[in-house]
Short mmCIF file of C-alpha atoms in Angstrom, two decimals:
data_model
loop_
_atom_site.label_atom_id
_atom_site.label_comp_id
_atom_site.label_asym_id
_atom_site.label_seq_id
_atom_site.Cartn_x
_atom_site.Cartn_y
_atom_site.Cartn_z
CA ASP X 1 -42.11 39.68 -38.20
CA ILE X 2 -45.24 38.94 -36.19
CA GLN X 3 -44.72 39.55 -32.49
CA MET X 4 -46.42 37.18 -30.06
CA THR X 5 -47.07 38.51 -26.57
CA GLN X 6 -48.01 36.14 -23.78
CA SER X 7 -49.43 37.10 -20.44
CA PRO X 8 -48.80 36.61 -17.69
CA SER X 9 -45.13 35.70 -17.91
CA SER X 10 -45.59 33.62 -14.79
CA LEU X 11 -48.36 32.61 -12.44
CA SER X 12 -48.79 30.66 -9.24
CA ALA X 13 -51.73 28.33 -8.93
CA SER X 14 -52.97 25.39 -6.89
CA VAL X 15 -54.01 21.93 -7.97
CA GLY X 16 -57.61 22.11 -9.10
CA ASP X 17 -57.46 25.77 -10.14
CA ARG X 18 -58.69 27.00 -13.49
CA VAL X 19 -55.80 28.66 -15.33
CA THR X 20 -55.97 30.92 -18.36
CA ILE X 21 -53.00 32.11 -20.41
CA THR X 22 -53.40 34.71 -23.13
CA CYS X 23 -51.45 35.22 -26.32
CA ARG X 24 -51.74 38.27 -28.54
CA ALA X 25 -50.40 38.54 -32.08
CA SER X 26 -49.18 41.85 -33.49
CA GLN X 27 -51.31 41.24 -36.61
CA ASN X 28 -54.00 38.90 -37.83
CA ILE X 29 -52.90 35.27 -37.84
CA ASN X 30 -56.35 33.78 -38.52
CA ASN X 31 -56.42 30.56 -36.44
CA TYR X 32 -52.84 29.50 -37.15
CA LEU X 33 -51.86 29.31 -33.52
CA ALA X 34 -50.27 26.45 -31.61
CA TRP X 35 -49.58 25.85 -27.93
CA PHE X 36 -46.68 23.89 -26.47
CA GLN X 37 -45.84 22.71 -22.97
CA GLN X 38 -42.27 22.38 -21.74
CA LYS X 39 -40.98 20.98 -18.48
CA PRO X 40 -37.47 21.79 -17.19
CA GLY X 41 -34.78 19.92 -19.04
CA LYS X 42 -37.28 18.32 -21.41
CA ALA X 43 -38.31 18.82 -25.02
CA PRO X 44 -41.50 20.74 -25.71
CA ARG X 45 -44.73 18.84 -26.10
CA SER X 46 -47.33 19.84 -28.66
CA LEU X 47 -50.71 20.51 -27.08
CA ILE X 48 -52.94 22.43 -29.49
CA TYR X 49 -52.96 23.42 -33.16
CA GLU X 50 -55.21 25.69 -35.22
CA SER X 51 -56.11 27.58 -32.06
CA TYR X 52 -58.34 24.94 -30.47
CA SER X 53 -57.62 21.44 -31.85
CA LEU X 54 -56.03 19.08 -29.33
CA HIS X 55 -53.22 16.80 -30.41
CA SER X 56 -53.75 13.10 -29.79
CA GLY X 57 -53.25 12.13 -26.17
CA VAL X 58 -53.67 15.64 -24.74
CA PRO X 59 -56.08 15.63 -21.79
CA SER X 60 -59.43 17.31 -22.31
CA ARG X 61 -58.79 19.71 -19.42
CA PHE X 62 -56.69 21.68 -21.93
CA SER X 63 -58.58 23.90 -24.33
CA GLY X 64 -57.74 26.70 -26.70
CA SER X 65 -59.71 29.47 -28.30
CA GLY X 66 -59.34 32.61 -30.34
CA PHE X 67 -59.06 33.94 -33.86
CA GLY X 68 -57.29 36.84 -35.45
CA THR X 69 -55.03 38.39 -32.83
CA ASP X 70 -56.25 37.22 -29.43
CA PHE X 71 -55.97 33.67 -28.15
CA THR X 72 -56.26 31.81 -24.88
CA LEU X 73 -55.10 28.51 -23.43
CA THR X 74 -57.21 27.25 -20.54
CA ILE X 75 -56.51 24.44 -18.13
CA SER X 76 -59.85 23.69 -16.50
CA SER X 77 -58.51 21.93 -13.41
CA LEU X 78 -54.77 22.17 -12.90
CA GLN X 79 -53.05 18.85 -12.19
CA PRO X 80 -49.61 18.29 -10.64
CA GLU X 81 -48.16 17.27 -14.01
CA ASP X 82 -49.29 20.56 -15.59
CA PHE X 83 -46.73 22.70 -13.80
CA ALA X 84 -44.54 23.77 -16.70
CA THR X 85 -43.83 26.58 -19.13
CA TYR X 86 -46.32 27.16 -21.93
CA TYR X 87 -45.54 28.76 -25.28
CA CYS X 88 -47.81 30.00 -28.05
CA GLN X 89 -46.57 30.04 -31.64
CA GLN X 90 -47.99 31.49 -34.84
CA TYR X 91 -47.58 29.79 -38.19
CA ASN X 92 -49.64 32.10 -40.35
CA THR X 93 -46.60 33.93 -41.68
CA TYR X 94 -42.88 33.25 -41.96
CA PRO X 95 -40.84 33.50 -39.86
CA LEU X 96 -42.66 31.33 -37.37
CA THR X 97 -42.60 33.14 -34.04
CA PHE X 98 -43.19 32.23 -30.41
CA GLY X 99 -44.48 34.03 -27.40
CA GLY X 100 -42.07 34.53 -24.52
CA GLY X 101 -43.60 31.77 -22.44
CA THR X 102 -45.73 31.51 -19.30
CA ASN X 103 -44.29 29.68 -16.32
CA VAL X 104 -47.02 27.97 -14.30
CA GLU X 105 -45.75 27.39 -10.77
CA ILE X 106 -47.14 25.68 -7.71
CA LYS X 107 -48.69 28.04 -5.17
CA GLU U 1 -44.33 4.63 -32.03
CA VAL U 2 -43.12 7.87 -33.57
CA GLN U 3 -39.53 8.65 -32.59
CA LEU U 4 -37.15 11.46 -33.50
CA VAL U 5 -33.59 11.29 -32.23
CA GLU U 6 -31.16 14.17 -32.71
CA SER U 7 -27.42 13.69 -32.64
CA GLY U 8 -24.26 15.53 -33.57
CA GLY U 9 -24.20 18.28 -30.99
CA GLY U 10 -21.16 19.21 -28.97
CA LEU U 11 -18.58 21.88 -28.22
CA ILE U 12 -17.40 23.78 -31.28
CA GLN U 13 -15.25 26.84 -31.86
CA PRO U 14 -16.65 29.99 -33.46
CA GLY U 15 -16.44 29.97 -37.23
CA ARG U 16 -16.44 26.18 -37.47
CA SER U 17 -19.10 23.87 -38.89
CA LEU U 18 -21.27 21.15 -37.42
CA ARG U 19 -23.91 18.84 -38.83
CA LEU U 20 -26.83 17.66 -36.75
CA SER U 21 -28.87 14.59 -37.63
CA CYS U 22 -32.46 13.74 -36.82
CA ALA U 23 -33.10 10.02 -37.22
CA THR U 24 -36.75 9.08 -37.29
CA SER U 25 -38.88 5.96 -37.08
CA GLY U 26 -42.48 4.94 -36.61
CA PHE U 27 -43.99 6.94 -39.46
CA ASN U 28 -43.73 7.43 -43.21
CA PHE U 29 -40.96 10.03 -43.29
CA VAL U 30 -41.44 10.95 -46.94
CA GLU U 31 -44.90 12.34 -46.22
CA TYR U 32 -43.82 14.96 -43.71
CA ALA U 33 -41.92 18.21 -43.54
CA MET U 34 -39.16 18.35 -40.96
CA ASN U 35 -38.57 21.40 -38.84
CA TRP U 36 -35.69 22.56 -36.67
CA PHE U 37 -36.06 24.74 -33.60
CA ARG U 38 -33.57 25.85 -30.98
CA GLN U 39 -33.54 27.12 -27.43
CA ALA U 40 -30.66 29.09 -26.00
CA PRO U 41 -29.86 28.44 -22.33
CA GLY U 42 -32.60 29.89 -20.13
CA MET U 43 -34.41 31.37 -23.10
CA GLY U 44 -37.53 30.68 -25.13
CA LEU U 45 -38.06 28.73 -28.32
CA GLU U 46 -36.85 29.94 -31.71
CA TRP U 47 -37.69 28.58 -35.15
CA VAL U 48 -34.64 27.74 -37.27
CA GLY U 49 -36.16 26.43 -40.48
CA PHE U 50 -37.85 23.56 -42.24
CA ILE U 51 -37.69 21.36 -45.30
CA ARG U 52 -40.91 20.43 -47.03
CA SER U 53 -41.78 16.93 -48.13
CA LYS U 54 -40.78 15.94 -51.64
CA ALA U 55 -44.44 16.18 -52.63
CA TYR U 56 -44.12 19.91 -51.96
CA GLY U 57 -40.81 20.18 -53.71
CA GLY U 58 -38.53 19.49 -50.76
CA THR U 59 -37.90 23.22 -50.55
CA THR U 60 -36.61 25.00 -47.48
CA ASN U 61 -37.32 28.10 -45.46
CA TYR U 62 -35.07 29.65 -42.83
CA ALA U 63 -35.07 32.21 -40.07
CA ALA U 64 -33.16 35.36 -40.93
CA SER U 65 -30.68 34.71 -38.13
CA VAL U 66 -29.39 31.54 -39.80
CA LYS U 67 -30.13 32.10 -43.49
CA GLY U 68 -26.99 31.70 -45.59
CA ARG U 69 -25.18 29.84 -42.80
CA PHE U 70 -27.48 26.90 -42.05
CA THR U 71 -28.83 24.33 -44.52
CA ILE U 72 -31.52 21.75 -43.92
CA ALA U 73 -31.51 18.55 -45.95
CA ARG U 74 -33.31 15.24 -45.89
CA ASP U 75 -32.56 11.68 -46.89
CA ASP U 76 -35.89 9.96 -47.42
CA SER U 77 -34.20 6.59 -47.91
CA GLU U 78 -32.76 6.86 -44.39
CA SER U 79 -35.75 8.68 -42.81
CA THR U 80 -33.30 11.26 -41.55
CA ALA U 81 -33.16 15.05 -41.61
CA TYR U 82 -30.02 17.10 -41.28
CA LEU U 83 -29.07 20.57 -40.15
CA GLN U 84 -25.74 21.72 -41.55
CA MET U 85 -24.48 24.67 -39.54
CA ASN U 86 -21.60 26.72 -40.93
CA ASP U 87 -19.75 29.73 -39.53
CA LEU U 88 -21.11 29.09 -36.06
CA GLN U 89 -21.35 32.04 -33.71
CA PHE U 90 -21.56 32.32 -29.93
CA GLU U 91 -25.27 33.16 -30.25
CA ASP U 92 -25.91 29.81 -31.94
CA THR U 93 -25.34 28.09 -28.60
CA ALA U 94 -28.60 26.27 -27.90
CA VAL U 95 -30.39 22.98 -27.65
CA TYR U 96 -31.53 22.08 -31.15
CA TYR U 97 -34.77 20.18 -31.67
CA CYS U 98 -36.16 18.52 -34.75
CA THR U 99 -39.89 18.09 -35.20
CA ARG U 100 -42.29 16.48 -37.60
CA GLY U 101 -44.82 18.69 -39.33
CA SER U 102 -47.39 18.89 -42.09
CA PRO U 103 -45.92 18.25 -45.56
CA ARG U 104 -46.17 21.86 -46.72
CA GLY U 105 -43.96 22.96 -43.85
CA GLY U 106 -44.36 25.27 -40.88
CA SER U 107 -47.53 23.83 -39.44
CA GLY U 108 -48.90 20.69 -37.87
CA ILE U 109 -45.93 20.25 -35.56
CA ASP U 110 -46.73 17.29 -33.38
CA PHE U 111 -43.72 15.19 -32.36
CA TRP U 112 -40.41 16.55 -31.05
CA GLY U 113 -37.03 14.96 -30.59
CA GLN U 114 -35.22 15.10 -27.25
CA GLY U 115 -32.81 17.75 -28.49
CA THR U 116 -29.06 17.99 -28.87
CA LEU U 117 -26.90 20.69 -27.28
CA VAL U 118 -24.58 22.80 -29.38
CA THR U 119 -22.11 24.95 -27.48
CA VAL U 120 -20.10 27.50 -29.43
CA SER U 121 -17.09 28.56 -27.42
CA SER U 122 -13.43 29.33 -27.92
#
C-alpha cells in the first residue's frame, strides 16, 4: 500500500497567515492527489483534485501543487472558517490511502 | 442541488450484519461511481470501497480490511447505493460516509453525505 505522510500533524496560525501543509507519498502517484477539509462533527469537504484543481465553490485562497511524491496545500490568507483538519489522499493505486491529517488551530 | 443521505447505522453486536443506504438526488446517478469511506472515533479517514458506474461494468473494489465481509451494490432506478456489512467486528465502529466519484471509480470524489454512525458493541 502507498503510505501518505502529512506534516505537520498540527499547526497554530492566525487569521491572515499563509499556511502550507505538505504531503509525501511513499512512491510515485503522478498527480493523483486530493485534499479534503473536515470540521469537527462534520463530513469532509472536497477541496482539490489532481494535485492542483479546485472543486467548484472552493475559494481561490486554497491552492495545491506537486507531482510524483511531494505535494503541498497552501492557504494564502487564513480565514476564520478555515480552522479545520486537512487530509491528503492518493488515488493512483488501490487501495486508496489518506494522510494522517493536519489540524489547523487558532493561535 | 446534489445531495447524498446515508441511513441505516446504529448499535449492532459483533458478528451481526447491517446494511447502510445512500440515497441521492440532484444528479444523474447512473453516470457516477459511488464510494464508501469510514472514520473511527477520533481517527482519520479510511477508504472502504467503491462501485463503478454501469458504463464501467458496475464492478467493485474493496479495502483489504473489509474484503469478503462487505459488499457494495447500487440500484440505479432508485439512485441509491448500499453497503452490506456482514460479520461486523469491534474495529468496524465508525462513521460511514458515501461519496460521489468519477464513473471509473476511485477518483473525482466531490460530494459527501453527512455520514451514519455504526457502533459494534456487545
